[in-house]
Amino acid sequence: MDQDPRARSGACCPNTGAGAPVRRPRRPAEETREEILNTAEKLFRTHGYASVTIADIAAELSMSPANVFKHFRTKTSLVDAIATRAIEQTLHALKALASDKPASERLAALAHHLMQEHLAEQKDAPFVFEMILVTINEELDCGDRFREIVVGMIAEIIHAGIREGVYHADDVPRLANASFDALACVIHPVMTGMEKAGIMATRCREVVGLIDAALRSPLAK
């Protein structure tokens, strides 16, 4: 019997035996980048930043490490991108906070939301704290982005308080930055990881009360 012509011409199905590489369908660069970020975040949260390599992330995605490096030059750049994405998501959540409330209530809601978010993150995913330390030690851009967002929201609240006639401020940017620094003891992720939730809640109320009282004083100008 003659040999099947498909076998002679190599037109049969491709080799799918053990060890054969899995070809990934070509995707837009942004989709690939997002998939890398999702996988890296999952592995960092599950195993810890220090324990996961670029090769581990690539293997999980069935791609080469070179393909990961094409989108993210270093492991720390992955952390920066993950943190920045989380911060942008936080911004949307913060904007959803009721804006029709008095300024003092909005300030308290902002501080409480950020504190609770960081407390929940570290409780549900202990390895998140390790990533936070990376962002601080490496002085990644995401830290500046977080400050920029929160200071901007505090400035909006101060302006609202001025319109209400309860806050007195001539230099709103300066006071917004000072308020952020005062709130750092309850909204900075490292600080929230060093104290019990009940103590943090009390501290948050007291610090917000102090900022609110200062902004109400004519001396705040």
XYZ file of C-alpha atoms in Angstrom:
221
model
C 0.000 0.000 0.000
C 1.273 3.432 -0.930
C 2.249 5.793 1.864
C -0.263 8.541 2.659
C 0.836 11.553 0.585
C 0.137 13.861 3.538
C 2.839 12.076 5.515
C 5.336 12.451 2.687
C 4.612 16.160 2.255
C 4.612 16.957 5.984
C 0.981 18.073 5.808
C -0.117 16.080 8.814
C -1.070 17.585 12.189
C 1.803 19.305 14.038
C 3.650 17.390 16.701
C 1.752 17.581 19.980
C 3.889 15.126 21.891
C 5.576 15.725 25.223
C 7.934 18.647 25.192
C 6.403 20.357 22.177
C 6.146 24.126 22.704
C 2.672 25.573 23.062
C 2.135 28.336 20.548
C 0.222 31.288 21.979
C -2.115 33.187 19.678
C -0.846 36.658 18.786
C -2.583 39.343 20.843
C -2.497 43.142 20.977
C 0.411 44.389 23.098
C -1.925 45.963 25.670
C -3.748 42.651 26.228
C -0.447 40.835 26.689
C 0.776 43.493 29.094
C -2.414 43.234 31.166
C -2.174 39.438 31.236
C 1.429 39.653 32.447
C 0.400 42.097 35.188
C -2.505 39.898 36.319
C -0.311 36.804 36.469
C 2.563 38.569 38.214
C 0.217 40.036 40.823
C -1.349 36.639 41.472
C 2.051 34.978 41.934
C 3.429 37.822 44.086
C 0.348 37.683 46.324
C 0.466 33.885 46.599
C 4.188 33.190 46.926
C 5.790 36.533 47.731
C 7.732 38.980 45.593
C 11.165 37.602 46.557
C 10.212 34.017 45.687
C 8.884 34.709 42.190
C 11.140 35.203 39.165
C 10.432 36.545 35.693
C 10.919 32.970 34.468
C 8.136 31.812 36.823
C 5.784 34.438 35.429
C 6.689 33.509 31.860
C 6.164 29.807 32.553
C 2.747 30.469 34.047
C 1.829 32.290 30.839
C 3.459 29.744 28.501
C 5.676 32.438 27.031
C 9.392 33.129 27.002
C 11.024 35.347 29.671
C 12.175 37.561 26.790
C 8.543 38.313 25.979
C 7.926 39.418 29.568
C 11.052 41.586 29.491
C 9.782 43.185 26.277
C 6.921 44.695 28.277
C 8.579 45.104 31.695
C 12.324 45.602 31.954
C 12.629 44.514 35.605
C 10.674 42.798 38.331
C 10.402 46.098 40.202
C 8.822 47.724 37.137
C 6.140 45.038 37.385
C 5.469 45.991 41.002
C 5.330 49.669 40.038
C 2.768 48.937 37.320
C 0.686 46.724 39.627
C 0.662 49.375 42.349
C -0.138 52.182 39.912
C -3.067 50.204 38.544
C -4.374 49.623 42.071
C -4.031 53.329 42.848
C -6.027 54.258 39.751
C -8.744 51.826 40.833
C -8.712 53.439 44.271
C -9.181 56.829 42.648
C -12.417 55.638 41.029
C -13.618 54.262 44.365
C -12.792 57.519 46.147
C -14.656 59.565 43.557
C -17.700 57.424 44.280
C -17.733 58.616 47.891
C -20.689 60.913 48.537
C -19.768 64.437 47.469
C -22.987 65.966 48.759
C -21.902 65.608 52.388
C -20.316 68.415 54.448
C -16.565 68.820 53.985
C -15.734 67.434 57.432
C -17.670 64.229 56.715
C -15.998 63.865 53.317
C -12.571 64.240 54.927
C -13.415 61.556 57.491
C -14.809 59.242 54.794
C -11.677 59.650 52.667
C -9.307 58.817 55.521
C -11.441 55.909 56.747
C -11.756 54.415 53.264
C -8.003 54.460 52.634
C -7.242 53.050 56.079
C -9.775 50.213 55.720
C -8.575 49.371 52.239
C -4.983 48.953 53.371
C -5.999 46.976 56.454
C -8.125 44.600 54.363
C -5.395 44.139 51.747
C -2.795 43.113 54.305
C -5.192 40.809 56.128
C -6.326 38.998 52.986
C -2.919 38.886 51.262
C 0.061 38.959 53.656
C 2.584 39.144 50.814
C 1.133 42.518 49.732
C 3.195 44.134 52.498
C 6.354 42.814 50.844
C 5.410 44.539 47.596
C 4.681 47.765 49.481
C 8.179 47.711 50.935
C 9.595 47.285 47.426
C 7.751 50.404 46.247
C 9.220 52.362 49.176
C 12.774 51.017 49.087
C 13.031 51.423 45.313
C 11.304 54.834 45.401
C 8.955 53.815 42.612
C 6.724 56.312 40.814
C 3.545 54.789 42.231
C 4.252 56.375 45.627
C 4.254 59.856 44.099
C 1.076 59.016 42.184
C -0.675 57.943 45.395
C 0.272 61.192 47.124
C -0.779 63.253 44.098
C -4.230 61.653 44.008
C -4.954 61.925 47.731
C -3.613 65.489 48.067
C -5.805 66.475 45.123
C -8.879 65.020 46.799
C -8.070 66.709 50.114
C -7.695 70.021 48.242
C -11.144 69.514 46.702
C -12.590 68.911 50.186
C -10.903 72.037 51.575
C -12.308 74.109 48.706
C -15.758 72.681 49.460
C -15.348 73.616 53.117
C -14.407 77.171 52.105
C -17.551 77.408 49.981
C -19.561 76.164 52.954
C -18.027 78.908 55.041
C -16.563 76.515 57.621
C -12.933 76.289 56.455
C -10.510 79.202 56.282
C -7.572 78.800 53.926
C -5.659 81.010 51.525
C -3.007 78.478 50.489
C -5.045 75.349 49.775
C -2.223 73.309 48.149
C 0.030 73.838 51.173
C -2.707 72.858 53.624
C -3.735 69.858 51.516
C -0.145 68.588 51.571
C 0.108 69.215 55.324
C -3.160 67.328 55.855
C -1.843 64.392 53.845
C 1.304 64.303 55.987
C -0.816 64.348 59.157
C -2.995 61.520 57.831
C 0.019 59.405 56.874
C -0.093 57.712 60.282
C -3.424 56.117 59.352
C -3.451 55.925 55.517
C 0.132 54.921 54.768
C 0.172 51.142 54.083
C 3.253 50.594 56.262
C 1.661 52.360 59.226
C -1.583 50.403 58.879
C 0.426 47.191 59.007
C 1.990 48.025 62.377
C -1.098 48.473 64.570
C -4.375 46.778 65.481
C -7.470 47.765 63.525
C -9.312 49.129 66.571
C -6.428 51.394 67.538
C -6.100 52.585 63.950
C -9.812 53.467 63.807
C -9.548 55.581 66.969
C -6.383 57.259 65.710
C -8.046 58.007 62.386
C -10.980 59.780 64.056
C -8.660 61.825 66.256
C -6.329 62.898 63.442
C -9.238 63.817 61.150
C -10.778 65.787 64.027
C -7.516 67.647 64.556
C -7.213 68.543 60.837
C -10.861 69.603 60.706
C -10.433 71.862 63.751
C -7.295 73.434 62.273
C -9.017 74.157 58.960
C -11.949 75.778 60.779
C -9.631 78.187 62.559
C -8.977 81.567 60.893
C -5.322 80.973 61.768
C -5.269 78.236 59.124
C -4.736 80.942 56.520
